[in-house]
Every structure is written in structure tokens, then in C-alpha cells.
mmCIF file of C-alpha atoms in Angstrom:
data_model
loop_
_atom_site.group_PDB
_atom_site.id
_atom_site.type_symbol
_atom_site.label_atom_id
_atom_site.label_comp_id
_atom_site.label_asym_id
_atom_site.label_seq_id
_atom_site.Cartn_x
_atom_site.Cartn_y
_atom_site.Cartn_z
ATOM 1 C CA UNK A 85 0.000 0.000 0.000
ATOM 2 C CA UNK A 86 1.118 3.548 -0.772
ATOM 3 C CA UNK A 87 -0.247 6.504 1.178
ATOM 4 C CA UNK A 88 -0.967 9.396 -1.192
ATOM 5 C CA UNK A 89 -2.003 12.723 0.300
ATOM 6 C CA UNK A 90 -4.475 14.680 -1.838
ATOM 7 C CA UNK A 91 -4.757 18.454 -2.043
ATOM 8 C CA UNK A 92 -7.532 18.317 0.582
ATOM 9 C CA UNK A 93 -5.202 16.551 3.045
ATOM 10 C CA UNK A 94 -6.929 13.194 2.537
ATOM 11 C CA UNK A 95 -4.732 10.116 2.731
ATOM 12 C CA UNK A 96 -5.389 7.560 -0.027
ATOM 13 C CA UNK A 97 -4.217 4.016 0.428
ATOM 14 C CA UNK A 98 -3.349 2.759 -3.081
ATOM 15 C CA UNK A 99 -1.423 -0.284 -4.248
ATOM 16 C CA UNK A 100 1.681 0.604 -6.220
ATOM 17 C CA UNK A 101 2.418 -1.403 -9.350
ATOM 18 C CA UNK A 102 5.594 -3.466 -9.218
ATOM 19 C CA UNK A 103 8.128 -4.426 -11.861
ATOM 20 C CA UNK A 104 6.498 -7.601 -13.278
ATOM 21 C CA UNK A 105 3.119 -5.994 -14.010
ATOM 22 C CA UNK A 106 4.707 -2.818 -15.319
ATOM 23 C CA UNK A 107 7.079 -4.764 -17.567
ATOM 24 C CA UNK A 108 4.182 -6.762 -18.995
ATOM 25 C CA UNK A 109 2.243 -3.554 -19.684
ATOM 26 C CA UNK A 110 5.264 -1.987 -21.419
ATOM 27 C CA UNK A 111 5.760 -5.089 -23.569
ATOM 28 C CA UNK A 112 2.122 -5.011 -24.670
ATOM 29 C CA UNK A 113 2.379 -1.307 -25.506
ATOM 30 C CA UNK A 114 5.628 -1.826 -27.445
ATOM 31 C CA UNK A 115 4.087 -4.697 -29.383
ATOM 32 C CA UNK A 116 1.216 -2.464 -30.463
ATOM 33 C CA UNK A 117 3.432 0.540 -31.205
ATOM 34 C CA UNK A 118 5.962 -1.480 -33.196
ATOM 35 C CA UNK A 119 3.154 -3.004 -35.234
ATOM 36 C CA UNK A 120 1.791 0.463 -35.963
ATOM 37 C CA UNK A 121 5.304 1.650 -36.871
ATOM 38 C CA UNK A 122 5.776 -1.186 -39.373
ATOM 39 C CA UNK A 123 2.449 -0.434 -41.010
ATOM 40 C CA UNK A 124 3.293 3.281 -41.231
ATOM 41 C CA UNK A 125 6.781 2.478 -42.566
ATOM 42 C CA UNK A 126 5.448 0.291 -45.376
ATOM 43 C CA UNK A 127 2.960 3.005 -46.277
ATOM 44 C CA UNK A 128 5.663 5.669 -46.340
ATOM 45 C CA UNK A 129 7.977 3.528 -48.466
ATOM 46 C CA UNK A 130 5.450 3.488 -51.273
ATOM 47 C CA UNK A 131 4.509 7.133 -50.722
ATOM 48 C CA UNK A 132 8.133 8.427 -50.772
ATOM 49 C CA UNK A 133 9.533 6.211 -53.511
ATOM 50 C CA UNK A 134 10.164 9.202 -55.738
ATOM 51 C CA UNK A 135 12.193 11.128 -53.099
ATOM 52 C CA UNK A 136 15.942 11.006 -52.622
ATOM 53 C CA UNK A 137 17.681 9.049 -49.868
ATOM 54 C CA UNK A 138 18.039 12.011 -47.485
ATOM 55 C CA UNK A 139 14.331 12.793 -47.641
ATOM 56 C CA UNK A 140 13.413 9.156 -47.093
ATOM 57 C CA UNK A 141 15.717 8.975 -44.052
ATOM 58 C CA UNK A 142 14.182 12.135 -42.588
ATOM 59 C CA UNK A 143 10.690 10.768 -43.087
ATOM 60 C CA UNK A 144 11.696 7.473 -41.445
ATOM 61 C CA UNK A 145 13.143 9.221 -38.377
ATOM 62 C CA UNK A 146 10.105 11.469 -38.085
ATOM 63 C CA UNK A 147 7.739 8.500 -38.304
ATOM 64 C CA UNK A 148 9.800 6.643 -35.681
ATOM 65 C CA UNK A 149 9.619 9.549 -33.229
ATOM 66 C CA UNK A 150 5.955 10.109 -33.998
ATOM 67 C CA UNK A 151 4.879 6.504 -33.451
ATOM 68 C CA UNK A 152 7.182 5.482 -30.573
ATOM 69 C CA UNK A 153 7.223 8.796 -28.688
ATOM 70 C CA UNK A 154 4.362 11.016 -29.796
ATOM 71 C CA UNK A 155 1.669 8.333 -29.839
ATOM 72 C CA UNK A 156 2.373 7.081 -26.249
ATOM 73 C CA UNK A 157 2.292 10.676 -24.983
ATOM 74 C CA UNK A 158 -1.012 11.346 -26.737
ATOM 75 C CA UNK A 159 -2.529 8.068 -25.532
ATOM 76 C CA UNK A 160 -1.580 8.670 -21.883
ATOM 77 C CA UNK A 161 -2.832 12.251 -22.049
ATOM 78 C CA UNK A 162 -6.182 11.421 -23.613
ATOM 79 C CA UNK A 163 -6.788 8.291 -21.524
ATOM 80 C CA UNK A 164 -5.581 9.902 -18.262
ATOM 81 C CA UNK A 165 -2.812 7.369 -17.720
ATOM 82 C CA UNK A 166 -4.437 4.245 -19.170
ATOM 83 C CA UNK A 167 -2.585 2.934 -22.195
ATOM 84 C CA UNK A 168 -3.569 -0.326 -23.847
ATOM 85 C CA UNK A 169 -1.022 -2.382 -21.909
ATOM 86 C CA UNK A 170 -1.873 -0.724 -18.588
ATOM 87 C CA UNK A 171 -5.564 -1.197 -19.243
ATOM 88 C CA UNK A 172 -4.997 -4.908 -19.877
ATOM 89 C CA UNK A 173 -2.936 -5.278 -16.687
ATOM 90 C CA UNK A 174 -5.222 -3.141 -14.534
ATOM 91 C CA UNK A 175 -2.713 -0.289 -14.048
ATOM 92 C CA UNK A 176 -3.006 3.457 -14.221
ATOM 93 C CA UNK A 177 -0.640 6.427 -14.054
ATOM 94 C CA UNK A 178 -1.666 9.063 -11.498
ATOM 95 C CA UNK A 179 -0.075 12.106 -9.929
ATOM 96 C CA UNK A 180 1.555 11.949 -6.522
ATOM 97 C CA UNK A 181 -1.625 13.382 -4.992
ATOM 98 C CA UNK A 182 -3.774 10.716 -6.650
ATOM 99 C CA UNK A 183 -5.203 12.940 -9.402
ATOM 100 C CA UNK A 184 -5.194 12.219 -13.164
ATOM 101 C CA UNK A 185 -2.142 13.149 -15.166
ATOM 102 C CA UNK A 186 -1.998 15.891 -17.795
ATOM 103 C CA UNK A 187 0.025 16.570 -20.914
ATOM 104 C CA UNK A 188 3.134 17.787 -19.083
ATOM 105 C CA UNK A 189 3.289 14.608 -16.996
ATOM 106 C CA UNK A 190 2.898 12.413 -20.076
ATOM 107 C CA UNK A 191 5.495 14.500 -21.947
ATOM 108 C CA UNK A 192 8.143 14.061 -19.236
ATOM 109 C CA UNK A 193 7.404 10.355 -18.955
ATOM 110 C CA UNK A 194 7.594 9.892 -22.728
ATOM 111 C CA UNK A 195 10.842 11.854 -23.051
ATOM 112 C CA UNK A 196 12.485 9.888 -20.248
ATOM 113 C CA UNK A 197 11.082 6.657 -21.673
ATOM 114 C CA UNK A 198 13.181 7.127 -24.805
ATOM 115 C CA UNK A 199 16.314 6.851 -22.665
ATOM 116 C CA UNK A 200 15.053 4.344 -20.105
ATOM 117 C CA UNK A 201 13.100 1.978 -22.325
ATOM 118 C CA UNK A 202 14.252 2.360 -25.941
ATOM 119 C CA UNK A 203 17.940 3.323 -25.840
ATOM 120 C CA UNK A 204 18.920 1.052 -22.941
ATOM 121 C CA UNK A 205 16.318 -1.693 -23.609
ATOM 122 C CA UNK A 206 14.670 -1.068 -20.245
ATOM 123 C CA UNK A 207 17.763 -1.660 -18.102
ATOM 124 C CA UNK A 208 17.674 1.734 -16.344
ATOM 125 C CA UNK A 209 13.919 1.494 -15.830
ATOM 126 C CA UNK A 210 14.218 -1.975 -14.241
ATOM 127 C CA UNK A 211 16.982 -0.896 -11.870
ATOM 128 C CA UNK A 212 15.134 2.267 -10.835
ATOM 129 C CA UNK A 213 11.899 0.351 -10.287
ATOM 130 C CA UNK A 214 13.638 -2.249 -8.119
ATOM 131 C CA UNK A 215 15.398 0.375 -6.015
ATOM 132 C CA UNK A 216 12.352 2.615 -5.563
ATOM 133 C CA UNK A 217 10.084 1.895 -2.631
ATOM 134 C CA UNK A 218 6.962 2.447 -4.734
ATOM 135 C CA UNK A 219 8.298 0.900 -7.953
ATOM 136 C CA UNK A 220 8.833 4.206 -9.782
ATOM 137 C CA UNK A 221 11.171 4.633 -12.743
ATOM 138 C CA UNK A 222 13.065 7.833 -13.502
ATOM 139 C CA UNK A 223 10.280 9.153 -15.710
ATOM 140 C CA UNK A 224 7.868 8.877 -12.773
ATOM 141 C CA UNK A 225 10.313 10.617 -10.433
ATOM 142 C CA UNK A 226 10.861 13.581 -12.752
ATOM 143 C CA UNK A 227 7.184 13.831 -13.747
ATOM 144 C CA UNK A 228 5.858 13.442 -10.196
ATOM 145 C CA UNK A 229 3.704 10.449 -11.089
ATOM 146 C CA UNK A 230 3.037 6.962 -9.784
ATOM 147 C CA UNK A 231 1.717 3.797 -11.415
ATOM 148 C CA UNK A 232 -0.962 2.148 -9.279
ATOM 149 C CA UNK A 233 -3.067 -0.985 -9.520
ATOM 150 C CA UNK A 234 -6.723 -0.270 -10.264
ATOM 151 C CA UNK A 235 -8.010 -3.852 -10.178
ATOM 152 C CA UNK A 236 -7.423 -5.173 -6.701
ATOM 153 C CA UNK A 237 -8.879 -8.576 -5.802
ATOM 154 C CA UNK A 238 -11.648 -8.132 -3.262
ATOM 155 C CA UNK A 239 -11.273 -9.851 0.069
ATOM 156 C CA UNK A 240 -13.949 -12.341 1.055
ATOM 157 C CA UNK A 241 -15.781 -11.149 4.144
ATOM 158 C CA UNK A 242 -16.667 -14.002 6.474
ATOM 159 C CA UNK A 243 -19.867 -13.601 8.505
ATOM 160 C CA UNK A 244 -19.693 -13.515 12.274
ATOM 161 C CA UNK A 245 -21.180 -16.692 13.784
ATOM 162 C CA UNK A 246 -24.466 -16.078 15.623
ATOM 163 C CA UNK A 247 -24.633 -16.401 19.416
ATOM 164 C CA UNK A 248 -26.484 -19.223 21.158
ATOM 165 C CA UNK A 249 -30.264 -18.740 21.028
ATOM 166 C CA UNK A 250 -30.589 -18.428 24.794
ATOM 167 C CA UNK A 251 -28.137 -15.482 24.752
ATOM 168 C CA UNK A 252 -29.964 -13.461 22.100
ATOM 169 C CA UNK A 253 -31.361 -10.266 23.611
ATOM 170 C CA UNK A 254 -29.579 -10.668 26.957
ATOM 171 C CA UNK A 255 -27.417 -7.553 26.468
ATOM 172 C CA UNK A 256 -29.971 -5.018 25.236
ATOM 173 C CA UNK A 257 -29.141 -2.630 28.082
ATOM 174 C CA UNK A 258 -25.371 -2.900 27.689
ATOM 175 C CA UNK A 259 -23.540 0.390 27.070
ATOM 176 C CA UNK A 260 -21.251 -0.164 24.065
ATOM 177 C CA UNK A 261 -20.296 3.461 23.433
ATOM 178 C CA UNK A 262 -16.897 3.116 25.138
ATOM 179 C CA UNK A 263 -15.740 0.167 23.010
ATOM 180 C CA UNK A 264 -13.309 1.472 20.335
ATOM 181 C CA UNK A 265 -13.449 0.469 16.689
ATOM 182 C CA UNK A 266 -10.079 -1.257 16.888
ATOM 183 C CA UNK A 267 -11.394 -3.635 19.535
ATOM 184 C CA UNK A 268 -14.502 -4.363 17.440
ATOM 185 C CA UNK A 269 -12.277 -5.200 14.486
ATOM 186 C CA UNK A 270 -10.119 -7.505 16.610
ATOM 187 C CA UNK A 271 -13.216 -9.284 17.965
ATOM 188 C CA UNK A 272 -14.633 -9.725 14.469
ATOM 189 C CA UNK A 273 -11.375 -11.108 13.136
ATOM 190 C CA UNK A 274 -11.182 -13.562 16.010
ATOM 191 C CA UNK A 275 -14.791 -14.751 15.614
ATOM 192 C CA UNK A 276 -14.406 -15.306 11.868
ATOM 193 C CA UNK A 277 -11.160 -17.295 12.329
ATOM 194 C CA UNK A 278 -11.619 -19.025 15.668
ATOM 195 C CA UNK A 279 -12.228 -22.380 13.965
ATOM 196 C CA UNK A 280 -8.771 -22.163 12.367
ATOM 197 C CA UNK A 281 -6.944 -21.500 15.660
ATOM 198 C CA UNK A 282 -5.565 -23.924 18.172
ATOM 199 C CA UNK A 283 -8.190 -24.524 20.910
ATOM 200 C CA UNK A 284 -5.877 -23.389 23.720
ATOM 201 C CA UNK A 285 -4.690 -20.310 21.830
ATOM 202 C CA UNK A 286 -8.234 -19.428 20.750
ATOM 203 C CA UNK A 287 -9.567 -19.702 24.313
ATOM 204 C CA UNK A 288 -6.801 -17.447 25.649
ATOM 205 C CA UNK A 289 -7.439 -14.864 22.916
ATOM 206 C CA UNK A 290 -11.184 -14.937 23.558
ATOM 207 C CA UNK A 291 -10.639 -14.441 27.301
ATOM 208 C CA UNK A 292 -8.373 -11.457 26.664
ATOM 209 C CA UNK A 293 -10.849 -9.837 24.275
ATOM 210 C CA UNK A 294 -13.739 -10.482 26.654
ATOM 211 C CA UNK A 295 -11.783 -8.851 29.503
ATOM 212 C CA UNK A 296 -11.221 -5.778 27.322
ATOM 213 C CA UNK A 297 -14.950 -5.558 26.578
ATOM 214 C CA UNK A 298 -15.868 -5.960 30.254
ATOM 215 C CA UNK A 299 -13.346 -3.284 31.251
ATOM 216 C CA UNK A 300 -14.997 -0.790 28.878
ATOM 217 C CA UNK A 301 -18.631 -1.710 29.481
ATOM 218 C CA UNK A 302 -18.480 -2.460 33.195
ATOM 219 C CA UNK A 303 -20.794 -5.472 32.858
ATOM 220 C CA UNK A 304 -19.342 -8.980 33.293
ATOM 221 C CA UNK A 305 -20.768 -11.907 31.318
ATOM 222 C CA UNK A 306 -23.390 -14.095 32.987
ATOM 223 C CA UNK A 307 -22.226 -17.085 34.997
ATOM 224 C CA UNK A 308 -21.504 -20.134 32.888
ATOM 225 C CA UNK A 309 -21.102 -18.217 29.625
ATOM 226 C CA UNK A 310 -17.853 -18.796 27.765
ATOM 227 C CA UNK A 311 -15.770 -15.925 26.504
ATOM 228 C CA UNK A 312 -16.418 -16.791 22.833
ATOM 229 C CA UNK A 313 -20.189 -16.945 23.362
ATOM 230 C CA UNK A 314 -20.072 -13.628 25.229
ATOM 231 C CA UNK A 315 -18.219 -12.004 22.324
ATOM 232 C CA UNK A 316 -20.727 -13.415 19.836
ATOM 233 C CA UNK A 317 -23.642 -12.034 21.834
ATOM 234 C CA UNK A 318 -22.026 -8.597 22.194
ATOM 235 C CA UNK A 319 -21.231 -8.367 18.469
ATOM 236 C CA UNK A 320 -24.756 -9.522 17.632
ATOM 237 C CA UNK A 321 -26.168 -6.811 19.905
ATOM 238 C CA UNK A 322 -24.088 -4.141 18.214
ATOM 239 C CA UNK A 323 -25.106 -5.330 14.753
ATOM 240 C CA UNK A 324 -28.745 -5.265 15.823
ATOM 241 C CA UNK A 325 -28.421 -1.687 17.054
ATOM 242 C CA UNK A 326 -26.627 -0.577 13.904
ATOM 243 C CA UNK A 327 -29.285 -2.166 11.715
ATOM 244 C CA UNK A 328 -32.083 -0.559 13.740
ATOM 245 C CA UNK A 329 -30.376 2.821 13.517
ATOM 246 C CA UNK A 330 -29.778 2.520 9.784
ATOM 247 C CA UNK A 331 -33.151 1.149 8.669
ATOM 248 C CA UNK A 332 -35.551 2.621 11.234
ATOM 249 C CA UNK A 333 -38.259 4.855 9.651
ATOM 250 C CA UNK A 334 -39.544 7.526 12.001
ATOM 251 C CA UNK A 335 -43.151 8.583 11.432
ATOM 252 C CA UNK A 336 -43.753 12.341 11.075
ATOM 253 C CA UNK A 337 -45.402 14.112 14.029
ATOM 254 C CA UNK A 338 -49.199 13.919 14.053
ATOM 255 C CA UNK A 339 -49.381 11.040 11.593
ATOM 256 C CA UNK A 340 -50.086 8.279 14.121
ATOM 257 C CA UNK A 341 -53.518 6.740 14.639
ATOM 258 C CA UNK A 342 -54.018 8.530 17.975
ATOM 259 C CA UNK A 343 -53.473 11.931 16.370
ATOM 260 C CA UNK A 344 -56.190 11.451 13.771
ATOM 261 C CA UNK A 345 -59.014 14.012 13.702
ATOM 262 C CA UNK A 346 -62.460 13.348 15.139
ATOM 263 C CA UNK A 347 -63.798 12.561 11.687
ATOM 264 C CA UNK A 348 -61.428 9.588 11.275
ATOM 265 C CA UNK A 349 -62.430 5.979 11.291
ATOM 266 C CA UNK A 350 -62.346 5.826 15.099
ATOM 267 C CA UNK A 351 -65.001 8.518 15.693
ATOM 268 C CA UNK A 352 -68.424 7.238 14.594
ATOM 269 C CA UNK A 353 -71.071 9.606 15.978
ATOM 270 C CA UNK A 354 -74.004 8.452 13.848
ATOM 271 C CA UNK A 355 -74.042 4.786 14.893
ATOM 272 C CA UNK A 356 -73.522 5.744 18.543
ATOM 273 C CA UNK A 357 -76.389 8.266 18.532
ATOM 274 C CA UNK A 358 -78.876 6.072 16.700
ATOM 275 C CA UNK A 359 -80.856 3.647 18.824
ATOM 276 C CA UNK A 360 -80.924 1.037 16.085
ATOM 277 C CA UNK A 361 -78.326 0.280 13.422
ATOM 278 C CA UNK A 362 -81.143 -0.191 10.858
ATOM 279 C CA UNK A 363 -83.336 2.846 11.563
ATOM 280 C CA UNK A 364 -80.530 5.389 11.892
ATOM 281 C CA UNK A 365 -79.616 5.687 8.183
ATOM 282 C CA UNK A 366 -83.246 6.309 7.166
ATOM 283 C CA UNK A 367 -84.751 8.395 9.997
ATOM 284 C CA UNK A 368 -81.843 10.629 10.987
ATOM 285 C CA UNK A 369 -81.280 12.389 7.627
ATOM 286 C CA UNK A 370 -85.012 12.963 6.946
ATOM 287 C CA UNK A 371 -86.689 13.653 10.255
ATOM 288 C CA UNK A 372 -83.895 15.504 12.013
ATOM 289 C CA UNK A 373 -83.032 18.285 9.555
ATOM 290 C CA UNK A 374 -86.623 18.765 8.260
ATOM 291 C CA UNK A 375 -88.110 19.172 11.724
ATOM 292 C CA UNK A 376 -85.422 21.630 12.693
ATOM 293 C CA UNK A 377 -85.530 23.810 9.527
ATOM 294 C CA UNK A 378 -89.239 23.850 8.550
ATOM 295 C CA UNK A 379 -90.984 26.977 10.022
ATOM 296 C CA UNK A 380 -94.501 26.526 11.478
ATOM 297 C CA UNK A 381 -97.380 27.887 9.411
ATOM 298 C CA UNK A 382 -99.096 31.098 10.381
ATOM 299 C CA UNK A 383 -97.861 34.541 11.394
ATOM 300 C CA UNK A 384 -94.523 35.074 12.980
ATOM 301 C CA UNK A 385 -94.505 34.424 16.731
ATOM 302 C CA UNK A 386 -94.572 37.366 19.050
ATOM 303 C CA UNK A 387 -91.516 38.158 21.197
ATOM 304 C CA UNK A 388 -91.588 36.165 24.387
ATOM 305 C CA UNK A 389 -89.875 36.845 27.672
ATOM 306 C CA UNK A 390 -87.382 34.129 26.799
ATOM 307 C CA UNK A 391 -85.676 36.638 24.472
ATOM 308 C CA UNK A 392 -84.965 39.064 27.272
ATOM 309 C CA UNK A 393 -81.326 37.995 27.673
ATOM 310 C CA UNK A 394 -80.701 39.052 24.061
ATOM 311 C CA UNK A 395 -81.576 42.657 24.970
ATOM 312 C CA UNK A 396 -78.666 42.962 27.335
ATOM 313 C CA UNK A 397 -76.176 43.805 24.565
ATOM 314 C CA UNK A 398 -78.635 46.434 23.261
ATOM 315 C CA UNK A 399 -78.779 48.213 26.603
ATOM 316 C CA UNK A 400 -74.976 48.143 26.951
ATOM 317 C CA UNK A 401 -74.357 49.751 23.571
ATOM 318 C CA UNK A 402 -77.207 52.265 23.741
ATOM 319 C CA UNK A 403 -78.831 51.022 20.552
ATOM 320 C CA UNK A 404 -82.635 50.661 20.592
ATOM 321 C CA UNK A 405 -84.344 48.760 17.765
ATOM 322 C CA UNK A 406 -87.333 50.458 16.127
ATOM 323 C CA UNK A 407 -90.797 49.533 17.436
#
């Protein structure tokens, strides 16, 4: 792993490419470039047959520099460090801060590659890559670049074995906030590999990890519980809490069934007020509103003493209605 520090002060852990993979990528690139150079050379031979020897030699040198130097620089610039050979080997050229390279980086690498790879047949590049801690050749040192591995084989994550059924839910009130992440990682690694350890060594490691958990939580395991079973139950409890925290859906305020308005499905005033579930739908809508809204026939009723309280506001404001 190589720690690259970005411009935002973020440390990136990247795998540096070593000499075998880089040499294979260079050989693939040279095979393609030499094939292109031969095709271009045959085309130029027929195109410059009428020129003199000096002109043909100049065209040959220009085509050699164009194909073996200019084309690699253009390919690395346009592909951001992924030539055909590097793409096949899962490599990529990046800056020292982890960013993509530009034309000036590809130009320095291509110019130094003429000396390192073509003129010395890769001898200087191999020696520099073997001496460098991150496998860099001289072109990478002068350009400020690094060749990294993009395709890294993924590690298989083994599941943590579940605790015994009678221990599930026994540590719901345990305070796990003081347990550091490093200890959780050590416990997980032990639980996923405890079947591969010697029984005596595994028991001693489990006891030491359980003591560390007890020292930070302040709660010892129940009597008769082994250290490995205690660690399984504690890890299971933490995974349960993390899953509940990640996937819990909180209902918005006022959306529960108890906060529903009076007109919801719980409040049913019509069936409660009706004496019979059959007569209520027919009698209540017809008899109730009609009897209350239909005025009696005849002249308007005379004011009665029952309306005397309504005159109180009239006397307070000094307004007297006409007779």
C-alpha cells in the first residue's frame, strides 16, 4: 500500500504497481506501437519512392519519433494514464496526490522513456523500479507520477457466527459506546477465524478480548457463559443496534392513529347516537333536519320573555331597535 495525500489533506491508500506488471504492460504497448510503426513504414515507403535518400531517411526518423514517442504521450494524455497495456494489466498512471495526469506529466514520462526503455532496452527502468520503494522509474520521479493498480482482488468477508439462542437479547441494556473500533475489528477477526486457531490459543485470545470488553462496558458476562459466546452475543447486539439505527423509519409528528381528527375511522357519531343500526340511516337524515328547519305555518310568533337575555347587549351599547 502507498499513502498518497491529496490536495484536501486526505490520505489515499493505493497499491503501487511493481516491476512484473509494469514490464508486462510496457511489452504489450511496445508490441502495439511497433506493429503500428511497421504499417506506417510500409505506407511511407510506397509514398516516398520518388524522393531522394536524405528525404526518405528524414521521413523514417520522423515517423519513428511520432509513433514510438508522440503516440504514447497522446494516448496517456487522452486516456488519463491508461494505455492499452496498462488497461490490460489493470494499471493506471496518477499524480503523486492521486489525481489524473496531464500533458506535461505524459510528456516528461515519454521523453524519459526514450532513454530508459528504448535506448537502454529497459535496463535503467528496471533498476530504478527495483530500487524505488513504490516501484517508480526515472520518468515517474521527474514527472511526479506513480503507477498504481486499479483492479485489486476483493477480500472475502466471512460472517460472524451467531450467538447461542438463549443469549440473544440478553445484552440489550449494555452500554457499548466506550468500546473502540479497533477492539470491534479484533473481535470480528477472532470470531471469523476461531475455527482455524488452536483450541488453547483461541480460548486465551477470547478471554483477553472479553476482559477488554468488560473493562470498557463495566458489565461482566453471565455465569456459565464462555468468553467466545459472550463475544458473539455482544457483536450480535451491536449489529442489531446498527441495523435498527440505519433502517428505522420515524413517522412524522401527528401522523399516528391517535393523532387522527375526530372525523377519522375511530369517531363514529351516527351509529352511537342512533338507537338502532337499521333505523338510523333512514330516519336521521329525513326527520332531524326537516323538523329543525321547517318553520310553522301562520304569522310570525310574538316576542316572548325568553328573548330578554338578548336585549342585554342592546342596553350596553345604547342602541334601541325600532318599534
